[in-house]
Structures are given as structure tokens and as C-alpha cells.
Coordinates of N, CA and C in Angstrom, one line a residue:
X1 N -156.9 -213.0 92.0 CA -157.2 -213.9 93.2 C -157.0 -213.5 94.5
X2 N -157.6 -214.1 95.5 CA -158.0 -213.2 97.1 C -157.2 -213.6 97.9
X3 N -156.6 -212.8 99.0 CA -155.9 -213.4 99.8 C -156.4 -212.5 101.3
X4 N -156.7 -213.9 102.3 CA -157.6 -213.4 103.2 C -156.4 -213.6 103.9
X5 N -155.8 -212.5 104.9 CA -155.6 -212.0 106.3 C -156.2 -212.3 107.9
X6 N -156.5 -213.2 108.6 CA -156.3 -213.3 109.5 C -155.3 -212.4 111.2
X7 N -155.5 -211.4 111.4 CA -155.1 -211.0 112.4 C -155.6 -210.1 113.5
X8 N -154.3 -209.7 114.5 CA -155.2 -209.5 115.6 C -154.1 -207.8 115.7
X9 N -154.6 -206.4 116.2 CA -153.9 -205.5 116.1 C -152.4 -205.5 117.5
X10 N -153.0 -206.7 118.1 CA -152.2 -206.9 119.1 C -150.9 -207.4 119.2
X11 N -150.7 -208.7 118.2 CA -150.0 -209.6 117.6 C -148.9 -209.6 117.3
X12 N -147.7 -209.3 117.9 CA -146.5 -209.0 117.2 C -146.1 -209.6 115.8
X13 N -146.5 -210.8 115.6 CA -145.8 -211.2 114.8 C -146.5 -211.2 113.5
X14 N -148.4 -211.0 114.0 CA -149.2 -210.6 112.7 C -148.0 -208.8 111.8
X15 N -147.8 -207.8 112.6 CA -147.1 -207.0 112.3 C -145.6 -207.2 111.1
X16 N -145.5 -208.0 111.6 CA -144.0 -208.7 111.2 C -144.4 -208.9 109.6
X17 N -144.8 -209.9 109.6 CA -146.0 -210.9 108.7 C -146.5 -210.0 107.8
X18 N -147.6 -209.4 108.2 CA -148.1 -208.3 107.2 C -146.4 -207.7 106.3
X19 N -145.4 -207.5 106.8 CA -144.2 -206.6 106.5 C -143.7 -207.7 105.6
X20 N -143.6 -209.1 105.8 CA -142.9 -210.0 104.8 C -143.8 -210.1 103.6
X21 N -145.1 -210.1 104.0 CA -146.1 -210.8 102.5 C -146.1 -209.7 101.7
X22 N -146.1 -208.5 102.3 CA -146.3 -207.0 101.1 C -144.9 -206.7 100.9
X23 N -143.9 -207.5 101.4 CA -142.9 -207.5 100.3 C -142.5 -208.5 98.8
X24 N -143.5 -209.8 99.4 CA -143.0 -210.8 98.9 C -144.5 -210.2 97.4
X25 N -145.7 -209.6 97.8 CA -146.5 -209.1 97.3 C -146.2 -208.1 96.3
X26 N -145.6 -206.9 96.5 CA -144.7 -206.0 95.7 C -143.7 -206.5 94.8
X27 N -143.1 -207.6 94.3 CA -142.9 -208.3 93.8 C -143.2 -209.0 92.6
X28 N -144.7 -209.6 93.0 CA -145.3 -210.4 92.3 C -145.7 -209.7 91.3
X29 N -145.9 -211.1 90.1 CA -145.5 -210.2 89.1 C -147.3 -210.0 88.4
X30 N -148.3 -210.7 89.0 CA -149.7 -210.2 88.9 C -150.5 -209.5 90.5
X31 N -149.5 -208.3 91.2 CA -149.8 -208.1 92.3 C -151.1 -207.4 92.0
X32 N -151.3 -206.9 91.4 CA -152.5 -206.2 90.9 C -153.7 -206.4 90.7
X33 N -154.0 -207.7 90.4 CA -154.9 -208.6 90.5 C -155.3 -209.8 91.5
X34 N -154.4 -209.0 92.8 CA -154.7 -210.0 93.9 C -155.2 -209.1 94.6
X35 N -156.4 -209.3 95.7 CA -157.6 -208.5 96.1 C -156.7 -209.2 97.5
X36 N -156.4 -208.0 98.7 CA -155.7 -208.8 100.2 C -157.0 -208.2 101.0
X37 N -157.3 -208.4 101.5 CA -158.6 -208.6 102.4 C -158.5 -208.9 103.9
X38 N -158.2 -208.1 105.5 CA -158.2 -208.4 106.0 C -159.4 -209.1 106.9
X39 N -159.0 -209.9 107.6 CA -160.0 -210.6 108.7 C -159.9 -210.4 110.2
X40 N -160.6 -210.7 111.2 CA -160.2 -210.8 112.6 C -160.4 -211.6 113.0
X41 N -159.2 -211.5 114.3 CA -159.1 -213.1 115.4 C -158.1 -212.0 116.3
X42 N -159.0 -212.2 117.5 CA -158.8 -211.6 118.6 C -157.9 -212.4 119.3
X43 N -156.9 -212.0 120.0 CA -155.7 -213.1 120.6 C -156.2 -213.2 122.8
X44 N -157.3 -212.4 122.4 CA -157.5 -211.8 123.9 C -159.4 -211.0 123.9
X45 N -160.0 -212.4 123.3 CA -161.4 -211.8 123.2 C -162.0 -211.4 124.5
X46 N -161.6 -212.0 126.3 CA -162.4 -211.8 127.0 C -162.0 -210.8 127.8
X47 N -160.8 -210.6 127.6 CA -160.7 -208.9 128.1 C -161.0 -207.8 128.2
X48 N -161.3 -207.1 129.2 CA -162.6 -206.2 129.8 C -161.7 -204.9 129.1
X49 N -162.9 -204.5 127.9 CA -162.4 -202.9 127.3 C -161.5 -201.8 127.8
X50 N -161.5 -202.1 129.8 CA -160.7 -201.0 130.2 C -159.5 -202.2 131.0
X51 N -159.7 -203.0 130.7 CA -158.4 -203.7 131.3 C -157.0 -203.4 130.4
X52 N -156.6 -202.9 130.9 CA -154.8 -202.5 130.2 C -154.2 -203.0 130.7
X53 N -152.8 -203.7 130.3 CA -151.8 -203.9 130.7 C -150.3 -203.6 130.2
X54 N -149.6 -203.6 131.2 CA -148.1 -203.7 130.4 C -147.9 -205.0 130.1
X55 N -146.8 -205.3 128.4 CA -147.3 -206.5 127.6 C -145.8 -207.2 128.4
X56 N -145.2 -206.8 129.1 CA -144.3 -207.7 130.0 C -145.0 -208.8 130.7
X57 N -145.9 -207.4 132.4 CA -146.8 -207.9 132.9 C -147.7 -209.3 132.0
X58 N -148.2 -208.6 131.0 CA -149.0 -209.9 130.3 C -148.5 -210.7 130.0
X59 N -147.7 -210.3 128.9 CA -146.4 -212.0 128.9 C -146.2 -213.0 130.2
X60 N -145.9 -212.1 131.6 CA -145.2 -213.5 132.4 C -146.7 -214.1 133.0
X61 N -147.7 -213.1 132.9 CA -149.2 -214.1 133.7 C -149.5 -214.6 132.6
X62 N -150.1 -214.5 131.4 CA -150.7 -214.9 130.8 C -150.1 -216.7 130.4
X63 N -148.7 -216.4 130.5 CA -147.6 -217.1 129.5 C -147.0 -218.3 130.3
X64 N -146.8 -217.7 132.1 CA -145.9 -218.1 132.9 C -144.2 -218.0 132.7
X65 N -144.1 -217.0 131.8 CA -142.8 -216.8 131.8 C -142.1 -215.6 132.8
X66 N -140.5 -215.5 133.1 CA -140.5 -214.9 134.2 C -139.9 -213.2 133.6
X67 N -139.8 -212.2 133.9 CA -140.1 -211.2 133.1 C -138.7 -211.1 132.5
X68 N -137.1 -211.7 132.8 CA -136.4 -211.9 132.2 C -136.5 -212.9 130.9
X69 N -137.1 -213.2 130.7 CA -137.9 -214.8 129.7 C -138.9 -213.2 128.7
X70 N -139.4 -212.9 129.3 CA -140.4 -211.8 128.6 C -139.8 -210.9 127.2
X71 N -138.8 -210.2 128.4 CA -138.1 -209.3 128.0 C -137.1 -209.4 126.6
X72 N -136.5 -211.1 127.2 CA -135.5 -211.3 125.5 C -136.6 -211.6 124.9
X73 N -137.8 -212.1 125.1 CA -138.9 -212.5 123.1 C -139.1 -211.2 122.9
X74 N -139.1 -209.8 123.3 CA -139.5 -208.6 123.1 C -138.1 -208.4 122.8
X75 N -136.8 -208.3 122.8 CA -135.9 -208.0 122.1 C -135.7 -208.2 120.8
X76 N -136.3 -210.0 120.7 CA -136.0 -210.5 119.4 C -136.9 -210.2 118.8
X77 N -138.4 -210.0 118.9 CA -138.8 -209.4 118.0 C -139.0 -207.9 117.2
X78 N -138.4 -206.9 118.2 CA -137.5 -206.2 117.8 C -136.7 -205.8 116.9
X79 N -135.4 -207.1 117.4 CA -134.5 -207.6 116.1 C -135.1 -207.8 114.6
X80 N -136.4 -208.4 114.7 CA -137.0 -209.4 113.4 C -137.7 -207.8 113.1
X81 N -138.3 -206.9 113.7 CA -139.4 -206.2 113.3 C -138.1 -205.0 112.6
X82 N -137.2 -204.8 113.0 CA -135.9 -203.9 112.5 C -135.7 -204.6 111.0
X83 N -135.3 -205.6 110.6 CA -135.2 -206.4 110.1 C -135.6 -205.8 108.7
X84 N -137.1 -205.7 109.2 CA -138.0 -205.8 108.2 C -138.1 -204.2 107.8
X85 N -137.2 -203.2 108.1 CA -137.6 -201.5 108.0 C -138.6 -201.2 109.3
X86 N -139.0 -202.3 110.3 CA -140.8 -201.6 110.8 C -139.6 -201.1 112.4
X87 N -140.1 -199.5 113.1 CA -139.9 -199.5 114.5 C -140.9 -200.2 115.3
X88 N -140.0 -200.9 116.3 CA -140.8 -201.8 117.2 C -140.4 -201.2 118.5
X89 N -140.9 -201.1 119.3 CA -140.3 -200.4 121.4 C -140.7 -201.7 122.1
X90 N -139.4 -202.2 122.6 CA -139.6 -203.4 123.3 C -139.7 -203.4 124.3
X91 N -140.2 -202.0 125.0 CA -140.0 -201.9 126.2 C -141.2 -200.1 126.6
X92 N -141.8 -200.6 127.5 CA -142.9 -199.6 127.6 C -144.5 -199.5 126.8
X93 N -144.8 -200.9 126.2 CA -146.1 -200.9 125.4 C -146.7 -201.8 126.5
X94 N -148.5 -201.0 125.9 CA -149.3 -201.7 126.4 C -150.5 -203.0 126.1
X95 N -151.1 -203.5 126.3 CA -151.9 -204.2 125.7 C -153.4 -204.3 126.7
X96 N -154.4 -205.0 125.7 CA -155.6 -204.6 125.6 C -156.9 -205.0 125.2
X97 N -157.1 -204.9 125.1 CA -158.7 -205.2 124.4 C -158.9 -204.6 123.0
X98 N -158.9 -205.3 121.8 CA -159.1 -204.6 120.2 C -160.7 -205.0 119.6
X99 N -161.2 -205.3 120.1 CA -162.3 -205.4 119.7 C -163.0 -204.1 118.3
X100 N -162.8 -203.3 119.4 CA -163.4 -201.6 118.3 C -162.1 -201.7 117.0
X101 N -161.4 -202.2 117.5 CA -160.3 -202.0 116.0 C -160.5 -202.7 115.2
X102 N -161.0 -204.0 115.4 CA -161.7 -204.8 114.9 C -162.8 -204.1 114.0
X103 N -163.4 -203.5 114.5 CA -165.1 -203.2 114.2 C -164.7 -202.1 113.1
X104 N -163.6 -201.2 113.6 CA -163.6 -200.1 112.6 C -162.6 -200.7 111.3
X105 N -162.0 -201.6 111.2 CA -161.3 -202.6 110.1 C -162.9 -202.9 109.4
X106 N -163.8 -202.7 109.9 CA -164.6 -203.4 109.0 C -165.4 -202.1 108.3
X107 N -165.2 -201.6 108.9 CA -166.1 -200.1 108.6 C -165.6 -199.6 107.3
X108 N -163.8 -199.5 107.8 CA -162.7 -199.3 106.6 C -162.7 -199.9 105.3
X109 N -162.6 -201.2 105.6 CA -163.2 -202.3 104.4 C -164.4 -201.7 103.1
X110 N -165.2 -201.4 104.0 CA -166.3 -201.0 102.9 C -166.2 -199.4 102.1
X111 N -165.3 -198.8 103.0 CA -164.5 -197.1 102.3 C -163.6 -197.4 101.5
X112 N -162.9 -198.8 101.7 CA -162.1 -198.9 100.6 C -160.7 -198.5 101.3
X113 N -160.8 -198.6 102.3 CA -159.2 -198.2 103.2 C -159.0 -199.0 104.3
X114 N -158.9 -200.4 104.7 CA -158.7 -201.6 105.5 C -157.2 -201.5 105.4
X115 N -156.5 -201.6 104.2 CA -155.1 -202.0 104.5 C -154.2 -200.4 105.4
X116 N -154.9 -199.6 104.8 CA -154.3 -198.1 105.1 C -154.6 -198.1 106.5
X117 N -155.4 -198.3 107.0 CA -155.8 -198.1 108.6 C -155.4 -199.2 109.6
X118 N -155.0 -200.4 109.0 CA -154.3 -202.3 109.8 C -152.7 -201.2 109.8
X119 N -152.4 -200.8 108.9 CA -151.4 -200.1 108.8 C -150.7 -199.0 109.7
X120 N -151.6 -198.4 109.8 CA -151.9 -197.3 111.1 C -151.8 -197.7 112.2
X121 N -153.1 -198.5 112.4 CA -152.9 -199.1 113.9 C -151.9 -200.0 114.2
X122 N -151.3 -200.3 113.5 CA -150.2 -201.5 113.8 C -149.1 -200.7 114.5
X123 N -148.6 -199.5 113.6 CA -147.3 -198.3 113.5 C -147.8 -197.9 115.1
X124 N -148.9 -197.4 115.3 CA -149.0 -196.9 116.8 C -149.7 -198.2 117.6
X125 N -149.8 -199.2 117.3 CA -149.0 -200.0 118.9 C -148.0 -200.7 119.3
X126 N -147.2 -200.3 117.7 CA -145.8 -200.9 118.0 C -144.3 -200.4 118.0
X127 N -145.4 -199.3 117.5 CA -143.6 -198.2 117.3 C -143.8 -196.4 117.8
X128 N -145.3 -195.9 118.5 CA -145.1 -194.9 118.7 C -145.1 -194.9 120.5
X129 N -145.1 -193.8 121.5 CA -144.9 -194.3 122.6 C -146.3 -193.7 123.6
X130 N -146.7 -193.1 122.1 CA -148.9 -193.1 123.2 C -149.4 -194.7 122.7
X131 N -150.6 -194.7 123.7 CA -151.3 -196.1 124.2 C -152.2 -195.8 123.1
X132 N -152.4 -197.0 122.7 CA -153.7 -197.6 121.5 C -154.9 -197.4 122.4
X133 N -154.2 -197.7 123.7 CA -156.1 -198.4 124.7 C -156.3 -197.6 126.0
X134 N -155.0 -196.1 126.4 CA -155.8 -196.0 127.5 C -156.4 -194.5 126.8
X135 N -156.4 -194.1 125.8 CA -156.8 -192.7 125.7 C -158.2 -192.6 124.8
X136 N -158.6 -193.6 124.8 CA -160.3 -193.8 124.7 C -160.4 -193.7 123.2
X137 N -161.7 -193.3 122.7 CA -162.1 -193.4 121.2 C -161.2 -191.9 120.8
X138 N -161.5 -191.3 121.0 CA -160.3 -190.1 120.4 C -159.4 -190.3 119.2
X139 N -158.8 -190.9 119.9 CA -157.3 -191.6 119.8 C -157.4 -192.5 118.9
X140 N -158.2 -193.4 118.4 CA -159.0 -194.4 117.4 C -159.7 -193.5 116.1
X141 N -160.1 -192.6 116.3 CA -160.7 -191.4 115.2 C -159.4 -191.0 114.7
X142 N -158.5 -190.3 115.6 CA -157.4 -189.8 114.8 C -157.0 -190.7 114.0
X143 N -156.7 -191.8 114.4 CA -155.9 -192.6 113.4 C -156.7 -193.4 112.4
X144 N -157.7 -193.1 112.4 CA -158.8 -193.8 111.5 C -158.7 -192.3 110.3
X145 N -158.8 -191.1 110.9 CA -158.7 -190.3 109.9 C -157.5 -190.0 109.5
X146 N -156.2 -190.0 109.9 CA -154.8 -190.3 109.2 C -155.2 -191.2 107.9
X147 N -155.9 -192.1 107.9 CA -156.5 -193.6 107.2 C -157.4 -192.9 106.0
X148 N -157.9 -192.2 106.0 CA -158.5 -191.1 105.2 C -160.3 -191.2 105.3
X149 N -160.3 -191.8 106.9 CA -161.7 -192.2 106.5 C -162.7 -191.0 107.7
X150 N -163.7 -190.5 107.7 CA -164.6 -189.6 107.7 C -164.6 -189.9 109.6
X151 N -164.0 -188.7 110.1 CA -164.1 -188.4 112.2 C -166.0 -188.4 112.6
X152 N -166.3 -188.2 112.0 CA -168.2 -188.3 112.5 C -168.9 -189.6 112.3
X153 N -167.9 -190.7 111.3 CA -168.7 -191.8 110.5 C -168.0 -192.6 111.4
X154 N -166.4 -192.3 111.7 CA -165.9 -193.2 112.6 C -166.4 -193.1 113.9
X155 N -167.0 -192.3 114.5 CA -167.0 -191.9 116.0 C -168.7 -192.6 116.5
X156 N -169.6 -192.7 114.7 CA -170.8 -193.1 115.0 C -170.6 -195.0 115.1
X157 N -169.7 -195.0 114.6 CA -169.2 -197.0 114.6 C -169.0 -197.2 116.0
X158 N -168.3 -196.4 116.6 CA -167.3 -196.7 117.8 C -168.5 -196.4 119.1
X159 N -169.2 -195.3 118.9 CA -170.5 -195.4 119.6 C -171.3 -196.4 120.1
X160 N -171.9 -197.1 118.9 CA -172.7 -198.2 119.0 C -172.0 -199.8 119.1
X161 N -172.0 -200.2 119.5 CA -171.3 -201.3 120.4 C -171.5 -202.4 119.4
X162 N -173.0 -202.4 118.9 CA -173.4 -203.9 117.9 C -173.0 -203.4 116.3
X163 N -172.3 -202.3 115.9 CA -172.3 -201.9 114.9 C -170.7 -202.5 114.3
X164 N -170.9 -203.8 113.1 CA -169.7 -204.5 112.5 C -169.2 -205.3 113.8
X165 N -170.0 -206.2 114.6 CA -169.9 -206.9 115.6 C -170.0 -207.8 115.2
X166 N -171.3 -208.4 114.2 CA -171.8 -209.4 113.8 C -170.8 -210.2 112.4
X167 N -169.7 -209.3 112.4 CA -168.9 -209.5 110.7 C -167.8 -209.9 111.8
X168 N -167.0 -209.2 112.8 CA -165.6 -209.3 113.3 C -166.1 -211.1 114.3
X169 N -167.2 -211.3 114.7 CA -167.7 -212.6 115.6 C -167.2 -213.3 114.3
X170 N -168.3 -213.2 112.9 CA -168.1 -214.1 111.7 C -166.8 -214.5 111.5
X171 N -165.5 -213.7 111.0 CA -164.5 -213.8 110.9 C -163.8 -215.1 112.0
X172 N -164.0 -214.2 113.0 CA -163.5 -215.7 114.3 C -164.0 -217.1 114.5
X173 N -165.1 -217.1 113.8 CA -165.7 -218.3 113.6 C -165.6 -218.9 112.6
X174 N -164.8 -218.5 111.4 CA -165.1 -218.8 109.8 C -162.9 -219.5 109.8
X175 N -162.3 -218.1 111.2 CA -160.6 -218.9 111.4 C -161.1 -220.3 112.1
X176 N -161.7 -220.8 113.1 CA -161.9 -221.9 113.7 C -161.9 -222.8 112.7
X177 N -163.5 -222.6 111.9 CA -163.7 -223.4 110.9 C -162.1 -224.1 109.9
X178 N -161.7 -222.8 109.6 CA -160.3 -222.9 109.1 C -159.2 -224.3 109.5
X179 N -159.5 -223.7 111.3 CA -158.0 -224.5 111.6 C -157.2 -223.6 112.0
X180 N -157.4 -222.2 112.1 CA -156.4 -221.5 112.4 C -156.4 -220.9 113.8
X181 N -155.7 -221.8 114.4 CA -155.5 -221.3 116.2 C -154.6 -220.3 116.8
X182 N -154.2 -219.8 115.6 CA -152.9 -218.4 116.1 C -153.1 -217.5 114.5
X183 N -152.6 -216.8 114.9 CA -152.6 -215.6 113.7 C -150.7 -215.2 113.5
X184 N -150.3 -214.6 112.5 CA -151.2 -214.3 111.5 C -151.8 -215.7 110.6
X185 N -152.7 -216.1 110.1 CA -153.0 -217.1 109.4 C -153.5 -216.2 108.0
X186 N -152.8 -216.8 106.6 CA -152.8 -216.1 105.2 C -153.6 -217.5 104.5
X187 N -154.6 -217.1 103.9 CA -155.6 -217.8 103.2 C -155.5 -217.5 101.5
X188 N -154.8 -218.2 100.6 CA -154.9 -217.8 99.3 C -155.9 -218.6 98.1
X189 N -156.8 -217.9 97.8 CA -158.0 -218.6 96.8 C -158.4 -219.9 97.7
X190 N -158.5 -219.3 98.5 CA -159.5 -220.9 99.9 C -158.7 -221.6 99.4
X191 N -157.4 -222.2 98.9 CA -156.8 -223.7 98.5 C -155.7 -223.4 99.0
X192 N -155.0 -222.5 99.5 CA -153.5 -222.5 100.1 C -153.5 -221.6 101.8
X193 N -153.4 -222.3 103.1 CA -153.2 -221.9 104.1 C -151.8 -221.5 104.3
X194 N -151.3 -220.4 105.0 CA -150.2 -220.3 105.7 C -150.0 -219.5 106.9
X195 N -149.2 -220.0 107.8 CA -149.6 -219.9 108.9 C -148.3 -219.5 109.3
X196 N -148.3 -218.1 110.0 CA -147.5 -217.3 110.9 C -146.5 -216.6 109.9
X197 N -145.7 -215.8 110.6 CA -144.9 -214.8 110.2 C -143.6 -215.1 108.9
X198 N -144.0 -216.1 107.9 CA -143.2 -217.1 107.0 C -142.4 -215.5 106.6
X199 N -141.1 -216.5 106.0 CA -140.0 -215.1 105.2 C -140.8 -215.0 104.1
X200 N -140.3 -214.0 103.7 CA -141.1 -213.2 102.2 C -140.8 -214.5 100.8
X201 N -139.5 -215.0 101.1 CA -139.9 -216.1 100.2 C -140.7 -217.3 100.0
X202 N -141.3 -217.3 101.2 CA -142.5 -218.5 101.4 C -143.7 -218.1 101.0
X203 N -143.9 -216.5 101.2 CA -145.3 -216.0 100.7 C -145.0 -215.5 98.9
X204 N -143.8 -215.6 98.5 CA -143.7 -215.4 97.0 C -143.7 -216.6 96.7
X205 N -143.6 -218.2 97.1 CA -143.7 -219.0 96.4 C -144.9 -219.9 96.4
X206 N -146.2 -219.1 97.4 CA -147.5 -219.5 97.7 C -148.1 -218.6 96.9
X207 N -148.2 -217.4 96.7 CA -148.5 -216.8 95.7 C -148.6 -217.1 94.2
X208 N -146.5 -217.7 93.7 CA -147.1 -217.8 92.8 C -148.0 -219.5 92.3
X209 N -147.6 -220.7 93.1 CA -148.6 -221.8 93.0 C -149.9 -221.5 92.8
X210 N -150.7 -220.5 94.0 CA -151.8 -220.7 94.1 C -152.2 -219.8 92.7
X211 N -151.8 -218.8 92.3 CA -151.8 -218.3 91.1 C -151.6 -218.9 89.9
X212 N -150.8 -220.0 89.8 CA -150.4 -221.0 88.7 C -151.6 -222.1 88.6
X213 N -151.9 -222.3 89.9 CA -153.3 -223.0 89.8 C -155.2 -222.7 89.6
X214 N -154.6 -221.3 89.5 CA -155.8 -221.2 88.9 C -156.8 -221.6 87.6
X215 N -157.7 -222.1 87.7 CA -158.8 -222.5 86.8 C -159.2 -221.5 85.8
X216 N -159.2 -221.6 84.5 CA -160.2 -220.6 83.8 C -161.2 -221.0 83.5
X217 N -161.9 -220.2 83.5 CA -163.7 -220.4 83.2 C -163.6 -221.8 82.0
X218 N -164.3 -222.5 82.1 CA -164.3 -223.8 80.7 C -165.8 -223.2 80.3
X219 N -165.9 -222.9 79.2 CA -167.5 -222.4 78.3 C -168.1 -223.3 77.9
X220 N -169.4 -223.8 78.2 CA -170.3 -224.8 77.6 C -171.2 -223.7 76.9
X221 N -171.3 -223.8 75.5 CA -172.1 -222.9 74.0 C -172.5 -224.0 73.3
X222 N -173.3 -223.9 73.3 CA -174.2 -224.8 71.8 C -174.1 -223.6 70.9
X223 N -173.5 -222.7 70.7 CA -173.5 -221.8 69.7 C -175.1 -221.2 69.1
X224 N -176.5 -221.7 69.9 CA -177.8 -221.0 69.5 C -178.2 -220.5 70.4
X225 N -177.8 -220.2 71.5 CA -178.5 -219.4 72.7 C -178.5 -217.8 72.6
X226 N -179.7 -217.6 72.7 CA -179.7 -216.4 72.7 C -179.2 -215.3 74.2
X227 N -178.6 -214.5 73.9 CA -178.1 -213.6 75.3 C -178.1 -212.3 74.7
X228 N -178.0 -211.4 76.3 CA -177.7 -209.8 75.7 C -176.3 -209.9 75.8
X229 N -175.9 -208.6 75.2 CA -174.8 -207.9 75.2 C -174.9 -206.7 75.4
X230 N -173.0 -206.0 75.5 CA -173.3 -204.8 75.3 C -174.0 -203.8 74.0
X231 N -174.2 -204.7 73.0 CA -175.3 -203.9 71.7 C -177.1 -203.9 72.0
X232 N -177.0 -204.6 73.3 CA -178.4 -205.1 73.3 C -178.6 -206.7 73.3
X233 N -180.0 -206.9 73.4 CA -180.4 -207.9 73.3 C -180.8 -208.9 71.7
X234 N -180.5 -209.7 71.2 CA -180.9 -210.6 70.5 C -182.3 -211.1 70.3
X235 N -183.0 -210.8 69.6 CA -184.6 -211.0 69.2 C -185.0 -212.0 68.0
X236 N -185.4 -213.2 68.1 CA -185.6 -214.2 67.1 C -186.4 -213.7 66.5
X237 N -186.7 -213.7 64.9 CA -187.4 -213.2 64.4 C -188.5 -214.2 63.9
X238 N -189.8 -213.6 64.3 CA -190.8 -214.9 63.6 C -190.3 -215.0 62.3
X239 N -190.7 -216.6 61.8 CA -190.8 -216.9 60.8 C -192.4 -216.7 60.1

């Protein structure tokens, strides 16, 4: 069974939602048969790469809330994260363009290290004092290496703005087609969609339901058709 998760590194609910989903998946009896794929979704796709703002400032300008409201929202997110065992800095974080991170996540998927990289990027953005947006490509290189990727290969990807760009845009178009207007957005076996950072119990129910409705392959076989197998190919004998 495949679970696809549309997320953005700048999305705090994605950070919390992943922890809740991971908790449900860890307890799922068929977890070893579940493939998790992370898909790209930018919350701020038109922000220039060098345009970095404090999170509180971004919230007040983008959503029209007061500074006190923005800070209260961050405090609530910090409490929600703590309940899942996650570190979360409620003050002093910044916000910027995440397109390069999404490109790297597609590269990491090819290397079998996507889940490791996304977790490290979340930690760097939400829990660490160093900015994920103002220290240049070498900051991303160091984090990618921590996830098990080759430093020179990562630099090559980052140096080419077109590398994996089509894959990111394709994910975003698909999210729109599926009706995802926000993230996190979970799609289970292309049958069920779960929107938002739901409690782990909701993910447990969704996993169980999607697994239970998987249809076994129905074999149509007349019994006399020739085929090739591990022992070779059956060759009809001439009469």
C-alpha cells in the first residue's frame, strides 16, 4: 500500500502531522508493506529565494492578525508539538522560499533517503536556532549529508535551478487536481484522503480501512496458455 503525503517544510502542522502519522504507522501491523512517499507543496511559491522574514512578521502581514495573535498561535503550535515529543521554537524563527528543499527531497527519493531528509529539514526549521533560509546552499548540503546523501551530488542539484523542478511542479499540480488546498494532505492507496494534522487515532483508522479494502488480484487462466517462469519457458512440442 502506498501513502503519499503532500507537505511543505515551512508548514508547522506538517511537522506535527508527520509525527502523528509516524506514530500510527509504527503501530500498524502491516507497516512493512506500506510505502510512504513525500510530495511537494509550497505554501509561499511566489516568494523570492532571498526574501526572508521573521515568522511572526509573516503571519501578521499575510493573515492580517495582530502580533499578539501570531504569538499566541505559535505558542499553541509549540504545545501541540511538545505533546508529540517534538522540539519547537515559538520565537525567533524565520520564513522563506522552500523550492530548493523540495528539489532536494526529490533527489533524496531517488537515493532512498527522502524520509530521513524531510525529518532533518523539519528539525532544522522548527527546532534549531540556525536559520534554514539565510546561510546559503552549504547549510542545505550539510543537512543533506546528515541524511546520508553525497555532498558533491547535492551541490550539483542545488547549482542547477532546473534539477527536479519539473517533479516539484508536477506534485503541486497533482495536489490541485486532488482538491488539496492546504497541507498536510495524506492520500492512501489513491482511495482515501486525510487532510490536516489529524490525531494518530484517525490515521490508524484510515490505514486499517485502506488496507482492508485492498483487492487481491483476480487471475483469469484457461489452464493451457504457455508462459515463462523461474525454470524457463515451456516450449510446445511438435506432434
